[in-house]
Tab-separated table of C-alpha atoms in Angstrom:
chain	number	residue	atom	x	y	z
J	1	UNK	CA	4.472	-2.739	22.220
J	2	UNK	CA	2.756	0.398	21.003
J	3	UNK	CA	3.194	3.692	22.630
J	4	UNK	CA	0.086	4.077	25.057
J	5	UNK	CA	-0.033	6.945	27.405
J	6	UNK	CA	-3.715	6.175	27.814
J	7	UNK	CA	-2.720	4.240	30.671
J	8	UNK	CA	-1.059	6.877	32.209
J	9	UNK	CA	-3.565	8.187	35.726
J	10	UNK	CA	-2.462	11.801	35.301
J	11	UNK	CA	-2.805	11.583	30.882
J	12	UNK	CA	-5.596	9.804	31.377
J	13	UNK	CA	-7.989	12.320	33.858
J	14	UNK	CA	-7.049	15.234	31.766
J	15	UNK	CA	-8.098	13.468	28.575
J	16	UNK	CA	-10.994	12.443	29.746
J	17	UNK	CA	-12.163	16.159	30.272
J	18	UNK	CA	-11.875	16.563	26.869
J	19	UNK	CA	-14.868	18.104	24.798
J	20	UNK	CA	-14.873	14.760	22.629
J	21	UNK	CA	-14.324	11.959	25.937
J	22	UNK	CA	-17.045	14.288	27.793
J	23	UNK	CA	-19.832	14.809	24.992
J	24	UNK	CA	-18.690	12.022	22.559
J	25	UNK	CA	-19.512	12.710	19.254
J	26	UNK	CA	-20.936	15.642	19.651
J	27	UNK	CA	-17.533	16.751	21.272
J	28	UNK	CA	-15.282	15.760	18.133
J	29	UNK	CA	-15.470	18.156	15.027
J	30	UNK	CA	-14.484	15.564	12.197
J	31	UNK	CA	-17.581	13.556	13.426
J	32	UNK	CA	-20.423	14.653	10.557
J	33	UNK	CA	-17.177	13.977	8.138
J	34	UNK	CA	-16.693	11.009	9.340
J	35	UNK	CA	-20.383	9.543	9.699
J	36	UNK	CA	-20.871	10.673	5.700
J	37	UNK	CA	-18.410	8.375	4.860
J	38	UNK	CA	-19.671	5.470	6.510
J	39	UNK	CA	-21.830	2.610	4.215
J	40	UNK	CA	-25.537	1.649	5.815
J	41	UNK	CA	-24.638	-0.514	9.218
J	42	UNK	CA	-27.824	-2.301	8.448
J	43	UNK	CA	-26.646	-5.819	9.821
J	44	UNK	CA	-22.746	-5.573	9.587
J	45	UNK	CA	-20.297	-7.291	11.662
J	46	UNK	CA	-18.034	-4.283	12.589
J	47	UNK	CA	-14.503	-4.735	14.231
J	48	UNK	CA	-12.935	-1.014	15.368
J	49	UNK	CA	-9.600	-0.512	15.703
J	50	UNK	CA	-8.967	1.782	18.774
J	51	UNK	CA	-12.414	1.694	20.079
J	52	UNK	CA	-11.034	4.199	23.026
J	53	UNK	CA	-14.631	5.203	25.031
J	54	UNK	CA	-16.665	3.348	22.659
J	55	UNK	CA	-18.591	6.163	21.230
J	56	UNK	CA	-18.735	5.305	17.451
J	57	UNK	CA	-19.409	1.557	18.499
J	58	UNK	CA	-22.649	2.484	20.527
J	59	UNK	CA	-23.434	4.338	17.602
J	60	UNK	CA	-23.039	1.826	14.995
J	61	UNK	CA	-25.003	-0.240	16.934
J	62	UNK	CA	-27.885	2.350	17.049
J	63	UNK	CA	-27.740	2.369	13.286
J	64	UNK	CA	-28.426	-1.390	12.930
J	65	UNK	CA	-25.185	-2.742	13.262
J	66	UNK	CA	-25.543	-6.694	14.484
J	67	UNK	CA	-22.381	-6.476	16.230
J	68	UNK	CA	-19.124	-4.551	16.929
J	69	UNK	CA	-15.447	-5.324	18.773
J	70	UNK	CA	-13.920	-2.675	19.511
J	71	UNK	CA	-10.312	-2.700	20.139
J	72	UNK	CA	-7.924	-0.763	22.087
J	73	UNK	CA	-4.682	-0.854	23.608
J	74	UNK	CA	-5.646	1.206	26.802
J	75	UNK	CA	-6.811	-0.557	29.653
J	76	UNK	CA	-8.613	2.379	30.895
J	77	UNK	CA	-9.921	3.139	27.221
J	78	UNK	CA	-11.179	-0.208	27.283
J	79	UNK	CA	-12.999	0.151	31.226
J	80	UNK	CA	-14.573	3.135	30.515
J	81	UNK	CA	-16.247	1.879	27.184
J	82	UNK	CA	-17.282	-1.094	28.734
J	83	UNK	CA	-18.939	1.416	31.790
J	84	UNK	CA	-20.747	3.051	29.122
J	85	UNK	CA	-22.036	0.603	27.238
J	86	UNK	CA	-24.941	-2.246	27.846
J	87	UNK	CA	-25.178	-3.313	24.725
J	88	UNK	CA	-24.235	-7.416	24.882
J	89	UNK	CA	-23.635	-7.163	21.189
J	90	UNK	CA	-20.662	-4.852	21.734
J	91	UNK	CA	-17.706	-6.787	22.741
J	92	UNK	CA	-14.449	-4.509	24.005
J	93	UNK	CA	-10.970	-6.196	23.737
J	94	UNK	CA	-7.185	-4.911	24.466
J	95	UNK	CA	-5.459	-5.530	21.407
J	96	UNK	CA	-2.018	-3.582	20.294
J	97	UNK	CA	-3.085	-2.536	16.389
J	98	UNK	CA	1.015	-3.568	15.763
J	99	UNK	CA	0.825	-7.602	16.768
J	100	UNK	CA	-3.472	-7.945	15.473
J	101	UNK	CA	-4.595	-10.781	14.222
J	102	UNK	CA	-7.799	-11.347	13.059
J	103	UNK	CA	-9.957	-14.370	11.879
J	104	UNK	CA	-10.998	-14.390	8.405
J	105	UNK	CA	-14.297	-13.081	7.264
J	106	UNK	CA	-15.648	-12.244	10.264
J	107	UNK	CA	-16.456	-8.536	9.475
J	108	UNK	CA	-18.489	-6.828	6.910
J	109	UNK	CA	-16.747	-3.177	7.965
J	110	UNK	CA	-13.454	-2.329	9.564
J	111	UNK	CA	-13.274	0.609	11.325
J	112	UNK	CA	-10.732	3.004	12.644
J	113	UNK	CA	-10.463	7.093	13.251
J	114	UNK	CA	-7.599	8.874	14.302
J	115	UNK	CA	-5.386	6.007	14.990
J	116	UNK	CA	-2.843	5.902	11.713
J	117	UNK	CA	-0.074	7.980	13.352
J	118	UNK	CA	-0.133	5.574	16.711
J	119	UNK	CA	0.955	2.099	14.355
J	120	UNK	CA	4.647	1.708	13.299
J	121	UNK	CA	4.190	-0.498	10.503
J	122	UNK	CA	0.827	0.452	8.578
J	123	UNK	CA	1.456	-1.673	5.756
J	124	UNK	CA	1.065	-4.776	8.210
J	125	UNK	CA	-1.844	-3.438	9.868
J	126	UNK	CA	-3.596	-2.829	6.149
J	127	UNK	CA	-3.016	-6.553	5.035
J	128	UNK	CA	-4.524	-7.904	8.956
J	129	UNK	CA	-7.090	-5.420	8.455
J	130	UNK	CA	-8.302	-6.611	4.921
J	131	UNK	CA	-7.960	-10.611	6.147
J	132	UNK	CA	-11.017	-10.467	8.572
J	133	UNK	CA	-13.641	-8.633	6.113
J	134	UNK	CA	-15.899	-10.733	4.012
J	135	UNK	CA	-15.447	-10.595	0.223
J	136	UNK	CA	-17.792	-7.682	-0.029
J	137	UNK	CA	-16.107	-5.973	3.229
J	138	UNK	CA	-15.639	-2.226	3.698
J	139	UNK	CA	-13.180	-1.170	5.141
J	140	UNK	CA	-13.462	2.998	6.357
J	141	UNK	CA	-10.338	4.403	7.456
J	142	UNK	CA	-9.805	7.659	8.377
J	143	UNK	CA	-6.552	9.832	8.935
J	144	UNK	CA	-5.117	12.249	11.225
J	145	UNK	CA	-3.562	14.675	9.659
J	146	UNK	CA	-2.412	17.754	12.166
J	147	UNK	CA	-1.007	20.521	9.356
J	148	UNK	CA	-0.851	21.370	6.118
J	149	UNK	CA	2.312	20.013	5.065
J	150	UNK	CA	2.460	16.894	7.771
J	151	UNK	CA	-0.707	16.194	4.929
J	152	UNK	CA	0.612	16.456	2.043
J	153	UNK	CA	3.281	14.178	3.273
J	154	UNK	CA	1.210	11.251	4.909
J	155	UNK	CA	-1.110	11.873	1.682
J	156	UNK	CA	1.918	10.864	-0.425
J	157	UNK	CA	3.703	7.957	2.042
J	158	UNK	CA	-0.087	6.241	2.047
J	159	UNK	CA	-0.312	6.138	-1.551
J	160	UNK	CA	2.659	4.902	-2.466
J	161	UNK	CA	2.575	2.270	0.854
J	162	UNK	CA	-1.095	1.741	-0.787
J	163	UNK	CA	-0.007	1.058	-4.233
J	164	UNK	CA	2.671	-2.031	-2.991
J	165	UNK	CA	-0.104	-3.494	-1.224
J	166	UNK	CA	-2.374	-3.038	-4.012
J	167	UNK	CA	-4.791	-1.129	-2.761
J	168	UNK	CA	-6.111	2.414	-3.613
J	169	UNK	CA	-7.411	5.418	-0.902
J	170	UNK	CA	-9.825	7.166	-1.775
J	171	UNK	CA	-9.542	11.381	-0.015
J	172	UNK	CA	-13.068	12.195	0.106
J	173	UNK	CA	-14.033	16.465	1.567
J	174	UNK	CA	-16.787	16.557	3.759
C-alpha cells in the first residue's frame, strides 16, 4: 500500500490548519495555474485522483461538470470531503492510486494535482489513467516539483517514462 500519513490523528489536525485545507483554493498558490490549464467542464465526466477535501471537485462541478469521483487513499481525506460537499453528483471513494483500476470510457477528464511524488510506479498509473477516458478524453496532470534541481530531474525521468508509454507532456508557465 501507498504511504498515507493522512490517516495519521496528530498529521492529520495540523494539516488541516493549513492555509489551503482551511480556505481551499483560495489557500493554495498554484491554484490560478492550475485552473488555466483546465479544458471547459461543460458536461464532463471527471474522475480525480487524490480528491483529499474535495475542493477542486466542488469546483468542477460549479463549472458544469455532470459528475466527478474523487479518489483518495485517506480515510479522513475522504470524510471530510464528503462533510463538505452536498452535491449527489460528486461521488468520494478510497482508492490507493498504486492498485487503480478503472472502467473504460467512463471519463471525459482525469484529474490529479500534487499527487506524482506519492505513486511508486507512475508508468502504471499513466496507462490506468488513460483506460477510463473516452476517445476524446483529457487528461490534466499536474506536478509537484519542490526545487530547482528536484525539477529538472522529474522534468527529465517524466519524459523519458512518457516517451515508452507513448505519450508526450506538455510544461505549460502560468
Amino acid at each position: 500500500m501507498a504511504q498515507n500519513i493522512y490517516d495519521n490523528p496528530d498529521f492529520f489536525a495540523g494539516y488541516s490548519q493549513l492555509p489551503r485545507q482551511m480556505y481551499g483554493r483560495d489557500g493554495a498558490p498554484e491554484w490560478p495555474a492550475i485552473r488555466a490549464m483546465l479544458p471547459d467542464l461543460g458536461g464532463k465526466r471527471v474522475v480525480g485522483l487524490r480528491c483529499g477535501f474535495g475542493w477542486a471537485s466542488r469546483w468542477m462541478r460549479e463549472q458544469g461538470a455532470a459528475s466527478v469521483l474523487g479518489l483518495d487513499l485517506s480515510r479522513n481525506m475522504i470524510e471530510r470531503a464528503r462533510a463538505y460537499t452536498a452535491d449527489t453528483a460528486i461521488e468520494y471513494r478510497i482508492a490507493d492510486l498504486d492498485t487503480l483500476d478503472l472502467p473504460e470510457t467512463a471519463f471525459d477528464l482525469a484529474y490529479s494535482a500534487l499527487t506524482f511524488h506519492y505513486v511508486q510506479d507512475l508508468g502504471r498509473l499513466v496507462r490506468v489513467i488513460r483506460k477510463p477516458l473516452v476517445p476524446d478524453g483529457i487528461s490534466s496532470l499536474q506536478l509537484s516539483i519542490r526545487s530547482s534541481w528536484q525539477r529538472h530531474i522529474r522534468t527529465g525521468f517524466l519524459m523519458r517514462r512518457a516517451a515508452r508509454l507513448g505519450l508526450s507532456i506538455e510544461f505549460r508557465r502560468g
